[in-house]
Coordinates of N, CA and C in Angstrom, one line a residue:
M25 N -6.2 3.7 -18.1 CA -7.0 2.9 -17.2 C -6.5 3.2 -15.8
R26 N -7.4 3.3 -14.8 CA -7.0 3.5 -13.4 C -7.2 2.2 -12.7
V27 N -6.3 2.0 -11.7 CA -6.3 0.8 -10.8 C -6.4 1.3 -9.4
L28 N -7.5 0.9 -8.7 CA -7.7 1.3 -7.3 C -7.1 0.2 -6.4
F29 N -6.2 0.7 -5.5 CA -5.6 -0.2 -4.6 C -6.2 -0.1 -3.2
D30 N -6.4 -1.3 -2.6 CA -6.9 -1.4 -1.3 C -5.9 -0.9 -0.2
T31 N -6.4 -0.5 0.9 CA -5.5 -0.1 2.0 C -4.5 -1.1 2.4
N32 N -4.9 -2.4 2.4 CA -3.9 -3.4 2.8 C -2.7 -3.5 1.9
I33 N -2.9 -3.2 0.6 CA -1.7 -3.2 -0.3 C -0.7 -2.1 0.1
I34 N -1.2 -1.0 0.4 CA -0.4 0.1 0.8 C 0.3 -0.2 2.1
L35 N -0.5 -0.7 3.1 CA 0.1 -1.1 4.4 C 1.2 -2.1 4.3
D36 N 1.0 -3.1 3.4 CA 2.0 -4.1 3.2 C 3.3 -3.5 2.8
V37 N 3.3 -2.6 1.9 CA 4.5 -2.0 1.5 C 5.1 -1.0 2.5
I38 N 4.3 -0.2 3.1 CA 4.8 0.8 4.1 C 5.4 0.0 5.3
N39 N 4.7 -1.0 5.8 CA 5.1 -1.7 7.0 C 6.0 -2.9 6.7
K40 N 6.3 -3.2 5.5 CA 7.1 -4.3 5.1 C 6.5 -5.6 5.7
R41 N 5.2 -5.8 5.5 CA 4.6 -7.0 6.1 C 4.8 -8.2 5.2
T42 N 5.5 -9.2 5.8 CA 5.7 -10.5 5.1 C 4.5 -11.4 5.4
P43 N 4.2 -12.2 4.5 CA 4.7 -12.6 3.2 C 4.1 -11.9 2.1
F44 N 3.4 -10.8 2.3 CA 2.7 -10.0 1.3 C 3.5 -8.9 0.6
L45 N 4.6 -8.6 1.2 CA 5.4 -7.4 0.7 C 5.7 -7.5 -0.8
Q46 N 6.3 -8.6 -1.2 CA 6.8 -8.8 -2.6 C 5.6 -8.7 -3.6
D47 N 4.5 -9.3 -3.3 CA 3.4 -9.3 -4.2 C 2.8 -7.9 -4.3
S48 N 2.6 -7.2 -3.1 CA 2.1 -5.9 -3.1 C 3.0 -4.9 -3.8
Y49 N 4.2 -5.0 -3.6 CA 5.2 -4.1 -4.2 C 5.1 -4.3 -5.8
T50 N 5.1 -5.6 -6.2 CA 5.1 -5.8 -7.6 C 3.8 -5.3 -8.2
A51 N 2.7 -5.4 -7.6 CA 1.4 -4.9 -8.1 C 1.4 -3.4 -8.2
L52 N 2.0 -2.7 -7.2 CA 2.1 -1.3 -7.3 C 3.0 -0.8 -8.4
K53 N 4.1 -1.5 -8.5 CA 5.1 -1.2 -9.6 C 4.5 -1.4 -11.0
L54 N 3.8 -2.5 -11.2 CA 3.2 -2.7 -12.5 C 2.2 -1.7 -12.8
A55 N 1.3 -1.3 -11.8 CA 0.3 -0.3 -12.0 C 0.9 1.0 -12.3
Y56 N 2.0 1.4 -11.7 CA 2.7 2.6 -11.9 C 3.3 2.7 -13.3
N57 N 3.8 1.6 -13.8 CA 4.4 1.6 -15.1 C 3.4 1.5 -16.3
F58 N 2.3 0.9 -16.1 CA 1.4 0.7 -17.2 C 0.0 1.4 -17.0
Y59 N -0.4 1.7 -15.8 CA -1.7 2.3 -15.6 C -1.6 3.5 -14.7
T60 N -2.7 4.0 -14.2 CA -2.7 5.1 -13.3 C -3.2 4.5 -11.9
P61 N -2.2 4.3 -11.0 CA -2.6 3.8 -9.7 C -3.4 4.8 -8.8
C62 N -4.4 4.4 -8.1 CA -5.2 5.3 -7.3 C -5.5 4.6 -6.0
I63 N -5.7 5.5 -5.0 CA -6.1 5.0 -3.7 C -7.3 6.0 -3.2
S64 N -8.1 5.5 -2.3 CA -9.1 6.3 -1.8 C -8.6 7.3 -0.8
T65 N -9.3 8.4 -0.5 CA -8.8 9.4 0.5 C -8.7 8.8 1.9
T66 N -9.6 7.9 2.2 CA -9.6 7.3 3.5 C -8.4 6.4 3.7
T67 N -7.8 5.9 2.6 CA -6.6 5.0 2.7 C -5.5 5.8 3.3
I68 N -5.4 7.0 3.0 CA -4.3 7.9 3.5 C -4.3 8.0 5.0
T69 N -5.5 8.3 5.5 CA -5.7 8.5 7.0 C -5.5 7.2 7.7
D70 N -6.1 6.1 7.1 CA -6.0 4.8 7.7 C -4.6 4.3 7.7
A71 N -3.8 4.5 6.7 CA -2.4 4.0 6.6 C -1.6 4.8 7.6
V72 N -1.8 6.1 7.7 CA -1.0 6.9 8.7 C -1.3 6.4 10.1
Y73 N -2.6 6.2 10.4 CA -3.0 5.8 11.8 C -2.4 4.4 12.1
I74 N -2.6 3.5 11.2 CA -2.1 2.1 11.5 C -0.6 2.0 11.5
S75 N 0.1 2.7 10.6 CA 1.5 2.7 10.5 C 2.1 3.3 11.7
K76 N 1.5 4.4 12.2 CA 2.0 5.1 13.4 C 2.0 4.2 14.6
K77 N 0.9 3.4 14.7 CA 0.8 2.5 15.8 C 1.9 1.4 15.7
S78 N 2.2 0.9 14.5 CA 3.2 -0.2 14.4 C 4.6 0.4 14.6
F79 N 4.9 1.6 14.3 CA 6.2 2.2 14.5 C 6.4 2.5 15.9
V80 N 5.4 2.9 16.6 CA 5.5 3.3 18.0 C 5.7 2.1 18.9
D81 N 5.1 1.0 18.5 CA 5.2 -0.3 19.3 C 6.5 -1.0 19.2
S82 N 7.2 -0.7 18.1 CA 8.5 -1.4 17.8 C 9.7 -0.8 18.5

C-alpha cells in the first residue's frame, strides 16, 4: 500500500516546526516501516523553495 504525504508533513520534519514535528516524524517513520511512502513531484520543489527561505532568514 502507498501512503501519499502532504508537503506540510515534509516541511515539518525538514524545518523542525513545532508543535508538529513529533507527529509528522512518527507518521513518516510508520509509513516507511509498514507501507510505501510517496510524495508528489511538486512537493520536492515546494519544500526546497520554502526551506531555503527559512534557512536564509535565520
